XYZ file of C-alpha atoms in Angstrom:
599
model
C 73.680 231.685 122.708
C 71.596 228.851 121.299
C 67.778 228.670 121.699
C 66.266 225.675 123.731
C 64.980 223.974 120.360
C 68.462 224.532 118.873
C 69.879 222.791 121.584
C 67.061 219.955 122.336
C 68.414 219.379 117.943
C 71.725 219.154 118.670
C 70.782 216.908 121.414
C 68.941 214.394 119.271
C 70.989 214.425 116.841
C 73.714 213.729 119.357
C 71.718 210.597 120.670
C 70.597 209.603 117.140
C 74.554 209.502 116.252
C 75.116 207.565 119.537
C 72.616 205.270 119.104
C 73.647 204.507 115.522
C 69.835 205.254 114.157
C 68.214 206.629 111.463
C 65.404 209.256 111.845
C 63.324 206.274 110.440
C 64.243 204.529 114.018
C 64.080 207.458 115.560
C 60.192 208.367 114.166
C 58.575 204.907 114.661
C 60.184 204.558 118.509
C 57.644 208.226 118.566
C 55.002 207.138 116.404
C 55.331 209.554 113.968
C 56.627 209.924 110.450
C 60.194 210.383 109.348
C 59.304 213.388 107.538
C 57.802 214.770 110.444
C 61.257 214.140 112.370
C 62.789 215.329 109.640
C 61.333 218.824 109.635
C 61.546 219.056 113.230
C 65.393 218.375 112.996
C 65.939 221.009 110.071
C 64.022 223.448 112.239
C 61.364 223.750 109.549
C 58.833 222.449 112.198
C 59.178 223.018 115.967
C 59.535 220.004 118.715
C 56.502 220.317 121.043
C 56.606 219.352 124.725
C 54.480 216.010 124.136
C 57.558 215.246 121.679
C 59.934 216.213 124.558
C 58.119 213.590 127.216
C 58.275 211.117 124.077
C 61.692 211.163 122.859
C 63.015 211.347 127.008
C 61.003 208.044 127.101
C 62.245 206.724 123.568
C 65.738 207.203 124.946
C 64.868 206.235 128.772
C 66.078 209.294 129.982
C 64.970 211.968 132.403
C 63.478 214.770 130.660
C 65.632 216.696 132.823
C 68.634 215.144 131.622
C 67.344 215.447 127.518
C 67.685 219.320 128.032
C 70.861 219.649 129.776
C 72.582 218.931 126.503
C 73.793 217.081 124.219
C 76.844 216.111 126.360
C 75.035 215.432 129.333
C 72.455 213.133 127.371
C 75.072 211.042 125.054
C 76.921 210.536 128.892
C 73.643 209.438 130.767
C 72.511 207.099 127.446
C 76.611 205.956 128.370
C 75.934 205.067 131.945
C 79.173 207.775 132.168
C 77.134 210.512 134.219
C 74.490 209.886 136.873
C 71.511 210.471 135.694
C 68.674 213.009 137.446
C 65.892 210.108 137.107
C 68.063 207.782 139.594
C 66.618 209.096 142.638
C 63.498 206.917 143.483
C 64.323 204.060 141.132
C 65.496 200.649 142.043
C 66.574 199.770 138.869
C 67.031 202.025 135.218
C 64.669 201.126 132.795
C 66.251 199.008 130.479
C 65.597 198.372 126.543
C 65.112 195.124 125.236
C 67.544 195.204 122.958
C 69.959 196.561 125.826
C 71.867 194.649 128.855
C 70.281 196.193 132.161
C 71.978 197.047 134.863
C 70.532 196.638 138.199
C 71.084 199.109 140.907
C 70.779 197.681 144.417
C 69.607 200.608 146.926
C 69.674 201.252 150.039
C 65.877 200.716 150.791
C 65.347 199.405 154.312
C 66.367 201.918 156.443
C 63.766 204.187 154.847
C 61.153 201.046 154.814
C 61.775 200.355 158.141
C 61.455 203.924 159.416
C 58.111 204.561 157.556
C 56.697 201.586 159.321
C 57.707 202.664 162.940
C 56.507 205.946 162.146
C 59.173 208.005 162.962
C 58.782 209.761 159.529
C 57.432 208.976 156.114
C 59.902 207.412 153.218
C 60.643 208.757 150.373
C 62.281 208.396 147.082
C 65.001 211.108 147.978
C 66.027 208.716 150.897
C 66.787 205.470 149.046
C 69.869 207.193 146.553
C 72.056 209.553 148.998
C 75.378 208.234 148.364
C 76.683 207.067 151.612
C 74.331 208.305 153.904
C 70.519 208.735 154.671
C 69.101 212.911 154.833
C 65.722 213.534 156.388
C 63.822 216.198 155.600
C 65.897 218.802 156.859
C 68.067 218.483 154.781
C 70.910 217.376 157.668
C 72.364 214.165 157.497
C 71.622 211.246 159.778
C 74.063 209.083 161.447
C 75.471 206.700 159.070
C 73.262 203.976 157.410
C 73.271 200.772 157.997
C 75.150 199.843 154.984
C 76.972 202.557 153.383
C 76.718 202.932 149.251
C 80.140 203.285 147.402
C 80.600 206.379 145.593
C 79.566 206.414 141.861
C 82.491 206.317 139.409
C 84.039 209.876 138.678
C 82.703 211.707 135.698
C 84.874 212.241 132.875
C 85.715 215.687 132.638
C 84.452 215.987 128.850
C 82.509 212.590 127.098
C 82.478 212.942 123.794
C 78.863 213.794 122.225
C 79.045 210.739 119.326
C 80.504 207.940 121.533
C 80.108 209.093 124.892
C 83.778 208.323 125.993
C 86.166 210.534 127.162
C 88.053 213.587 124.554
C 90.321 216.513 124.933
C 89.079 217.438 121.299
C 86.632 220.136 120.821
C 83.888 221.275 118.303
C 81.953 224.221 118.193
C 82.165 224.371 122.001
C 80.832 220.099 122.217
C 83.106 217.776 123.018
C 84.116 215.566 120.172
C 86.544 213.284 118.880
C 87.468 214.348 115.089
C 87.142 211.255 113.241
C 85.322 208.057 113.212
C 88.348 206.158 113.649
C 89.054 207.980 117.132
C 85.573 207.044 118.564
C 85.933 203.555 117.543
C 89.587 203.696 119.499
C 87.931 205.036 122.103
C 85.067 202.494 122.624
C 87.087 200.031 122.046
C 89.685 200.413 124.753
C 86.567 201.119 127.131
C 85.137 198.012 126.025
C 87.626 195.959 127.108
C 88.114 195.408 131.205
C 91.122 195.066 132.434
C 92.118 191.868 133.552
C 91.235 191.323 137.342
C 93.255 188.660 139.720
C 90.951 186.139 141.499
C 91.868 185.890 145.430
C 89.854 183.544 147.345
C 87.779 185.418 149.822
C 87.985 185.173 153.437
C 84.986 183.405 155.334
C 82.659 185.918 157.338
C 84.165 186.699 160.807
C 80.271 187.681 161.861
C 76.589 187.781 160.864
C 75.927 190.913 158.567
C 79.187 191.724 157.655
C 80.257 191.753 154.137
C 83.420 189.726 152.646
C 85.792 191.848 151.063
C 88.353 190.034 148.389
C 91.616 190.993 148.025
C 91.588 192.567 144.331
C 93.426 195.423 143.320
C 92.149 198.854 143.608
C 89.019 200.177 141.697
C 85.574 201.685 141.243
C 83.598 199.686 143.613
C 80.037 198.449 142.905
C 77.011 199.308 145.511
C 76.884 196.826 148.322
C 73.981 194.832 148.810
C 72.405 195.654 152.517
C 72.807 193.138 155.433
C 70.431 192.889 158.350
C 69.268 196.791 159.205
C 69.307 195.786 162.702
C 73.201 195.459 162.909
C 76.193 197.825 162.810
C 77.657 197.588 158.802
C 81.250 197.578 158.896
C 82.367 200.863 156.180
C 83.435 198.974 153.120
C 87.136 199.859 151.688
C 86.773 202.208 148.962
C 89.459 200.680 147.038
C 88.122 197.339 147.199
C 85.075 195.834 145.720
C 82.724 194.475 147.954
C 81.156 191.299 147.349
C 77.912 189.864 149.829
C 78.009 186.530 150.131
C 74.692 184.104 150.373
C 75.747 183.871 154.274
C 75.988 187.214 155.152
C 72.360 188.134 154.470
C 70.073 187.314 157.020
C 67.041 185.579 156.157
C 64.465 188.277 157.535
C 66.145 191.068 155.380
C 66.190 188.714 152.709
C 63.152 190.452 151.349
C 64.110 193.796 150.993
C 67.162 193.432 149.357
C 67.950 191.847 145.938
C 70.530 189.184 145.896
C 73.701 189.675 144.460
C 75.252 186.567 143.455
C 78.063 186.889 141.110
C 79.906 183.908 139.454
C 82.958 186.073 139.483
C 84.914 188.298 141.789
C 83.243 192.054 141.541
C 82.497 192.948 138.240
C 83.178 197.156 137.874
C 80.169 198.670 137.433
C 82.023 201.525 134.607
C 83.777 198.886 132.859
C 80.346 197.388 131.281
C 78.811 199.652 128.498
C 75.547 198.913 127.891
C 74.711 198.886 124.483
C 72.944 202.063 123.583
C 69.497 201.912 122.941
C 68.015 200.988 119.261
C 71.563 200.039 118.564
C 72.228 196.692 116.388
C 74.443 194.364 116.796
C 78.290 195.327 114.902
C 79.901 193.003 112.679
C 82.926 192.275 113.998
C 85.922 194.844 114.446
C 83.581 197.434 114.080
C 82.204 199.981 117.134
C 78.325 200.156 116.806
C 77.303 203.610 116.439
C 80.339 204.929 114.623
C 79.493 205.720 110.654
C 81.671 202.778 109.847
C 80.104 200.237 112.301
C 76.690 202.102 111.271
C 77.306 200.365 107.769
C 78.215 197.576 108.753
C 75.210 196.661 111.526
C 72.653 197.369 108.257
C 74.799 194.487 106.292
C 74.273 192.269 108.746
C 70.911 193.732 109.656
C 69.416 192.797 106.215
C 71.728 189.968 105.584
C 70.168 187.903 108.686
C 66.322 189.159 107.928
C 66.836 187.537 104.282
C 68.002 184.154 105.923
C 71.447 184.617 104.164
C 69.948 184.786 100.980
C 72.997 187.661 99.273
C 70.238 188.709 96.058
C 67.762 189.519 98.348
C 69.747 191.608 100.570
C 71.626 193.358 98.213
C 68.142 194.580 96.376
C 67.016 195.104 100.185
C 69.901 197.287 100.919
C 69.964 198.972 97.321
C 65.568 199.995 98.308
C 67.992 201.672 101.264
C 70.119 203.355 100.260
C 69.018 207.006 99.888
C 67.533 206.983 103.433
C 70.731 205.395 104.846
C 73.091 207.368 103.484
C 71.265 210.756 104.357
C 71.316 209.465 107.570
C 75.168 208.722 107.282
C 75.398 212.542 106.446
C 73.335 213.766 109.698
C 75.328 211.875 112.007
C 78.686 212.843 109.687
C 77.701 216.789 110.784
C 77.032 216.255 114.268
C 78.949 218.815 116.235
C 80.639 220.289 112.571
C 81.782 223.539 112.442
C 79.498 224.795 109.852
C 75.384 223.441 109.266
C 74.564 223.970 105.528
C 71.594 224.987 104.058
C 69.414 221.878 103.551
C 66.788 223.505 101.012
C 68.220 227.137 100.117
C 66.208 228.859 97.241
C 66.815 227.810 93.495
C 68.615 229.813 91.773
C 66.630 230.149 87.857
C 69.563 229.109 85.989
C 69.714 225.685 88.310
C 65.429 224.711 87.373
C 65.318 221.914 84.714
C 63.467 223.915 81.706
C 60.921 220.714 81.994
C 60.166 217.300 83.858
C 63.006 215.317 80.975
C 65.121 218.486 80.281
C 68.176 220.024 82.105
C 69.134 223.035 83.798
C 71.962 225.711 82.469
C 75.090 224.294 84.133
C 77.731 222.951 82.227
C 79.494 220.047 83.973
C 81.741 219.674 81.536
C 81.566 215.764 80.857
C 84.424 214.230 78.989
C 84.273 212.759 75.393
C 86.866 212.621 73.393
C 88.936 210.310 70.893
C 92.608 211.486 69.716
C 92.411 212.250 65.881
C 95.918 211.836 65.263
C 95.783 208.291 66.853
C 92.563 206.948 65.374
C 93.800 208.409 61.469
C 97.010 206.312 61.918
C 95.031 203.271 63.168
C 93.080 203.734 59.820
C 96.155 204.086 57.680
C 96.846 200.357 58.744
C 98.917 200.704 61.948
C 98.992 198.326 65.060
C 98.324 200.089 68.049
C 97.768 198.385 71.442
C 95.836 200.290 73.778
C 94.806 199.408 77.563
C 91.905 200.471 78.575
C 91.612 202.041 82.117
C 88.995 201.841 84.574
C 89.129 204.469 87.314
C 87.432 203.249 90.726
C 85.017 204.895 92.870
C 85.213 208.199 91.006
C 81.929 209.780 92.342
C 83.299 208.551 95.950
C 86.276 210.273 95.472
C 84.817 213.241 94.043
C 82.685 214.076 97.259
C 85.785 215.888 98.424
C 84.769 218.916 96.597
C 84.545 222.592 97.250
C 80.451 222.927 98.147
C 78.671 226.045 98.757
C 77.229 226.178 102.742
C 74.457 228.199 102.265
C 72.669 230.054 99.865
C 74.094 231.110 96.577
C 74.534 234.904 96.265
C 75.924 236.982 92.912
C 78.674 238.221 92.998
C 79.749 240.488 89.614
C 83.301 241.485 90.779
C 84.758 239.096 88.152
C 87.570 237.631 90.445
C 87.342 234.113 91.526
C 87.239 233.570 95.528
C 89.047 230.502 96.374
C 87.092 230.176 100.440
C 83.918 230.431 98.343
C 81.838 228.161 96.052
C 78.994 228.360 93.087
C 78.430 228.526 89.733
C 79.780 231.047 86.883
C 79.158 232.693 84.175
C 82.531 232.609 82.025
C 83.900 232.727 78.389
C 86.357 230.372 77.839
C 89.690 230.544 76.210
C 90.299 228.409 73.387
C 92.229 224.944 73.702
C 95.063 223.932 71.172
C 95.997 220.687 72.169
C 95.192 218.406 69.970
C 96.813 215.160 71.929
C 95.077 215.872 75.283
C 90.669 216.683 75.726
C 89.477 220.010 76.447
C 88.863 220.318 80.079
C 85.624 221.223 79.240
C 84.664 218.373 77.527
C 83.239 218.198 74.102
C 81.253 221.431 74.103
C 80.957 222.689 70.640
C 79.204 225.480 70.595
C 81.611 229.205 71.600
C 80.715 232.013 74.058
C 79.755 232.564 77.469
C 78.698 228.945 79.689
C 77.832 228.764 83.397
C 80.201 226.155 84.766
C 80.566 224.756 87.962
C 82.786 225.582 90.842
C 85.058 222.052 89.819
C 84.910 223.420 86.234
C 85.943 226.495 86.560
C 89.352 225.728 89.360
C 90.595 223.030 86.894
C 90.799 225.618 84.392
C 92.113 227.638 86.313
C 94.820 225.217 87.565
C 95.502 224.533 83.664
C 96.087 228.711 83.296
C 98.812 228.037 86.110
C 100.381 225.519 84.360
C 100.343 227.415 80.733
C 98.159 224.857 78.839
C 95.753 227.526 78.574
C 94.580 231.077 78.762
C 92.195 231.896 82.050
C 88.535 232.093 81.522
C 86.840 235.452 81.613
C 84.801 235.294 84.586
C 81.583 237.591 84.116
C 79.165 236.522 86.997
C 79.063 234.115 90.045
C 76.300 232.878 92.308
C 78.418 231.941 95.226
C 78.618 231.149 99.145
C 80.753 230.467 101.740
C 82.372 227.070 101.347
C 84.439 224.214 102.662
C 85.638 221.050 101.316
C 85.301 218.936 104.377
C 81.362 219.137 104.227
C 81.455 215.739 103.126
C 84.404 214.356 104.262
C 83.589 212.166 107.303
C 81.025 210.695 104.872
C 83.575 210.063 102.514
C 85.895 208.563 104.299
C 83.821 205.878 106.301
C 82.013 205.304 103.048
C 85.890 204.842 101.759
C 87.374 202.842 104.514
C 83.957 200.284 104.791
C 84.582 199.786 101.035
C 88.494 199.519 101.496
C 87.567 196.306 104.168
C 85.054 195.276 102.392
C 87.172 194.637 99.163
C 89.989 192.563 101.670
C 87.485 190.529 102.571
C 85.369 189.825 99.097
C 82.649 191.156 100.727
C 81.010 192.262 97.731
C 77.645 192.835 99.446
C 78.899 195.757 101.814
C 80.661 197.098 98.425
C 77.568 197.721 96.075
C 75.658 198.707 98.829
C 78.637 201.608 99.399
C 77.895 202.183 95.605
C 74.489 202.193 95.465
C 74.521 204.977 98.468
C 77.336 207.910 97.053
C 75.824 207.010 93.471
C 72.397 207.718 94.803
C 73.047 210.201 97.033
C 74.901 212.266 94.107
C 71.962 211.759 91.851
C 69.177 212.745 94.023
C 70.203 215.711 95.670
C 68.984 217.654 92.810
C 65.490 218.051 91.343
C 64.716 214.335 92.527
C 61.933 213.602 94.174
C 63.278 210.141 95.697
C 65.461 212.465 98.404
C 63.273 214.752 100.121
C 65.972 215.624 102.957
C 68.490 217.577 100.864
C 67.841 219.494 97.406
C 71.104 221.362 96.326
C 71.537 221.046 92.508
C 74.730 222.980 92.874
C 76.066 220.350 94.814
C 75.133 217.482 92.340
C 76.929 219.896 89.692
C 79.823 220.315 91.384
C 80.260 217.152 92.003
C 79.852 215.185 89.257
C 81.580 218.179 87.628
C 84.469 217.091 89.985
C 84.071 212.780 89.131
C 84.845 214.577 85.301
C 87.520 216.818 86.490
C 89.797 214.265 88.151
C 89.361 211.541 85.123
C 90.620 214.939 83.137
C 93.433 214.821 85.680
C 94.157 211.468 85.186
C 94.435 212.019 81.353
C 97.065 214.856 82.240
C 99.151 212.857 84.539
C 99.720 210.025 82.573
C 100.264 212.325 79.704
C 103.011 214.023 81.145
C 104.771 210.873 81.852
C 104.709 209.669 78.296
C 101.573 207.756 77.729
C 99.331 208.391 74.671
C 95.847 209.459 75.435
C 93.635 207.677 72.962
C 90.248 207.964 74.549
C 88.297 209.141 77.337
C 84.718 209.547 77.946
C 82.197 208.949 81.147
C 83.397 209.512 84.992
C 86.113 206.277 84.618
C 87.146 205.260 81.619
C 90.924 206.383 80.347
C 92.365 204.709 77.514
C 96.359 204.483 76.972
C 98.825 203.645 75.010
C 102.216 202.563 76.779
C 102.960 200.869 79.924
C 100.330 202.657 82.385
C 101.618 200.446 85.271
C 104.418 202.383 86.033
C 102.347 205.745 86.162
C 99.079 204.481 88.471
C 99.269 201.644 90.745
C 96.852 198.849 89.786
C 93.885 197.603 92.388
C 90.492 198.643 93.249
C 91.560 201.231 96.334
C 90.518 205.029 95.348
C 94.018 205.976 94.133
C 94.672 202.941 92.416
C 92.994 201.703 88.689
C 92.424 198.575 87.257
C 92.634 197.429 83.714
C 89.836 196.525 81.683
C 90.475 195.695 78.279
C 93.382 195.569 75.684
C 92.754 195.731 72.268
C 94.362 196.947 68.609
C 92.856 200.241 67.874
C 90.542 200.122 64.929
C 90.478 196.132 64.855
C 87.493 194.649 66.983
C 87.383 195.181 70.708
């Protein structure tokens, strides 16, 4: 069972996801810093009860309703549950940056009864659903004016959106994807169409006018004159008070409800959640995707339009942002990874310049055979390839979850993930690179997890022996950890690229390229330091460009050069091996030129 901290965590983060901010947002709305947030959401510093009272009020919630969990608190920041702070409130507190809602109570009985002393109001009195209880607890004849029921609560809201799910994770409601909450919010979002009937004129003072519209969640009804009998309104009919059917001396004690349209149902408008920004169009604020997009516009509109600005703005924000992006990415995951597990020796840069003793195995090679004819005097077109988005596509990688542990049995465990110590075999193909790259130097190597399972796939397909494995430094793993990251990074860069938006594209760059780079020894991330992620997965960016080399080698192509994370160079007609465009499985051209004649 989880601790209250653990839960008040999952909570915030639940709200933070909701919300669609960053623990920047998150840390000024408290005053504080965002490291201090930070700590307190990796549990390296505790939440204290003054940060309880201030995140309640950050969020305009009940304390109450903060630590009944994460689902409870993502469906009161909805307006999807009824929240423990209504009692004694005439209206919810409403953000500036949020559409309030007004509640119209039913105040005047309990006004008027305090003043003829019969017994003193109190805040209990003005919320009891459809009747008045006094003090004992018993319930008084009906009130003057009945309140409708509140809308049903969903069975299950989901903890990122707040709207209603069947899925499940780790015991929280949840949809699984991005792409579901967006569904979700946006069939919520819209209202279904409502017929307008005329209404019929009042047949006497105080009673309310009730429209013919079809059945629905009704919204309260504003209280006529206390002194007369209040005709039960139809449950399955909003009811709408008209100007006339308030009398003049209870004018006071109500507040006027005046709608330009027939009834407007009260769960049908979602407020937007508070510290949210406006989404771009098509996207649902608060969902990773509609996350990126609300900074584009964000920064766009605070540098006047001015696309240089904003795109060095957004680049400054990058590492925060997509940190951030992770957080909300893990919310309600199966596994939580270690943020800052100890450093293994072999992983320390030797000094502040220098590197550590992992072998990423970085492609560079030229084909000898091709490059001697070339100088013999042949023509040889080749095309050079530019693969797109390779450290993108490389996040889906096996990762370690916690921290590393040896293991000396010699075997390699595919559900787990590290770094090893391995000899390996030699490579005698002299028309396609070494999979390790252009390593020179024989005997043992630590290699990275990506490393080590393409050689291993090239042992299953005979184009090699199997390297000796002598030692690991493994953990648990998963390839998923990053893959709601990935894929909303992916699909804002697929519609950014449809629409030439190439703003919201090198601001996708700049955040997987940064985030790749710094989760190491950096000191410009201070959220996350695994350097055996950063090797495995740049060790991974090299291992599918090998990949690449392979495929289009086995369908006849000449590989003449490849080197970096992207570039492949051919020889033949690569169009009918990889489909050309700038999408993640596709690659574009970027040169042709006569090999050994000027490029």
């Amino acid at each position: 069972m989880m601790g209250t901290e653990e839960v008040l965590r999952l909570t915030v983060a639940a709200l933070m996801a909701r919300t669609g901010e960053r623990q920047g947002d998150l840390a000024a709305g408290l005053g504080q810093s965002q490291a201090q947030v930070s700590r307190k959401q990796g549990g390296r510093a505790h939440w204290s009860l003054e940060d309880v009272d201030l995140l309640a009020e950050h969020y305009g919630l009940h304390v109450l309703d903060l630590m009944a969990g994460p689902t409870h608190a993502a469906g009161v920041l909805h307006g999807s549950v009824v929240s423990l702070q209504t009692a004694g409130m005439q209206q919810l507190p409403a953000r500036t940056d949020t559409p309030a809602v007004t509640l119209v109570l039913d105040e005047t009985a309990a006004v008027q009864t305090a003043l003829e002393g019969e017994r003193p109001a109190r805040a209990a009195d003005l919320v009891r659903g459809s009747h008045t209880l006094p003090f004992n607890g018993q319930p008084d004849a009906p009130a003057v004016v009945p309140s409708v029921e509140p809308p049903a609560v969903p069975v299950k809201s989901c903890v990122l959106c707040g709207q209603p799910t069947e899925q499940e994770l780790e015991g929280f409601p949840q949809h699984l994807t991005a792409e579901d909450c967006a569904a979700a919010m946006a069939a919520a979002t819209t209202p279904a169409p409502v017929p307008t009937t005329p209404a019929e004129p009042p047949t006497a003072a105080g009673t309310l006018v009730e429209p013919a519209t079809p059945a629905g969640p009704a919204v309260p009804a504003v209280q006529a004159d206390p002194a007369a009998e209040a005709v039960p309104a139809d449950p399955a009919a909003p009811a709408v008070a008209t100007a006339e059917a308030v009398p003049a001396e209870s004018a006071a004690l109500v507040e006027p409800v005046v709608p330009a349209t027939p009834a407007v149902l009260v769960d049908s408008v979602v407020p937007a959640p508070a510290g949210a920004r406006r989404a771009a169009p098509g996207y649902a604020s608060g969902t990773l995707v509609g996350q990126i997009a609300d900074r584009v516009h964000d920064v766009l509109a605070a540098c006047s339009g001015d696309v240089e600005a904003a795109q060095a703005e957004l680049i400054k924000l990058a590492i925060p942002d997509v940190m951030a992006l992770l957080k909300a990415s893990r919310v309600g995951g199966r596994y939580e990874h270690s943020e800052f597990p100890p450093t293994q020796e072999i992983l320390r840069k030797k000094s502040q310049k220098g590197a550590d003793e992992i072998w990423e195995g970085r492609p560079k090679w030229r084909n000898p055979d091709l490059f001697a004819a070339a100088k013999r005097g042949e023509d040889i077109e080749v095309t050079a390839l530019d693969m797109n988005a390779a450290y993108l596509s490389a996040l889906k990688a096996w990762l370690p979850i916690g921290q590393l542990k040896e293991d000396t049995s010699g075997v390699h465990d595919p559900k787990k993930a590290g770094v090893h110590l391995i000899t390996p075999a030699t490579w005698d193909h002299t028309d396609l690179p070494n999979p390790l790259g252009n390593r020179m130097e024989p005997g043992e190597l630590w290699v990275s997890e990506s490393t080590l399972r393409l050689l291993l796939d090239c042992a299953r397909q005979d184009l090699t022996d199997a390297p000796v494995i002598h030692r690991s430094l493994v953990s648990g793993a998963s390839e998923a950890l990053l893959e709601k990251l990935r894929r909303a990074l992916t699909e804002s860069r697929k519609t950014a690229l449809a629409e030439g938006d190439e703003l919201t594209v090198a601001y996708v760059k700049a955040m997987y390229s940064k985030f790749v780079s710094t989760i190491g020894e950096s000191s410009a991330n201070r959220e996350l330091r695994r350097p055996d992620w950063m090797h495995i997965i740049r060790a991974k960016a090299f291992a599918n460009l090998w990949m690449k080399a392979h495929k289009a080698h086995k369908a006849g192509l000449q590989i003449v050069e490849i080197s970096g994370t992207d570039e492949l160079h051919v020889v033949g007609d690569w169009r009918t091996v990889f489909p050309e465009g700038r999408d993640l499985n596709q690659v574009k051209g970027k040169a042709t030129y006569i090999l050994g004649g000027k490029r």
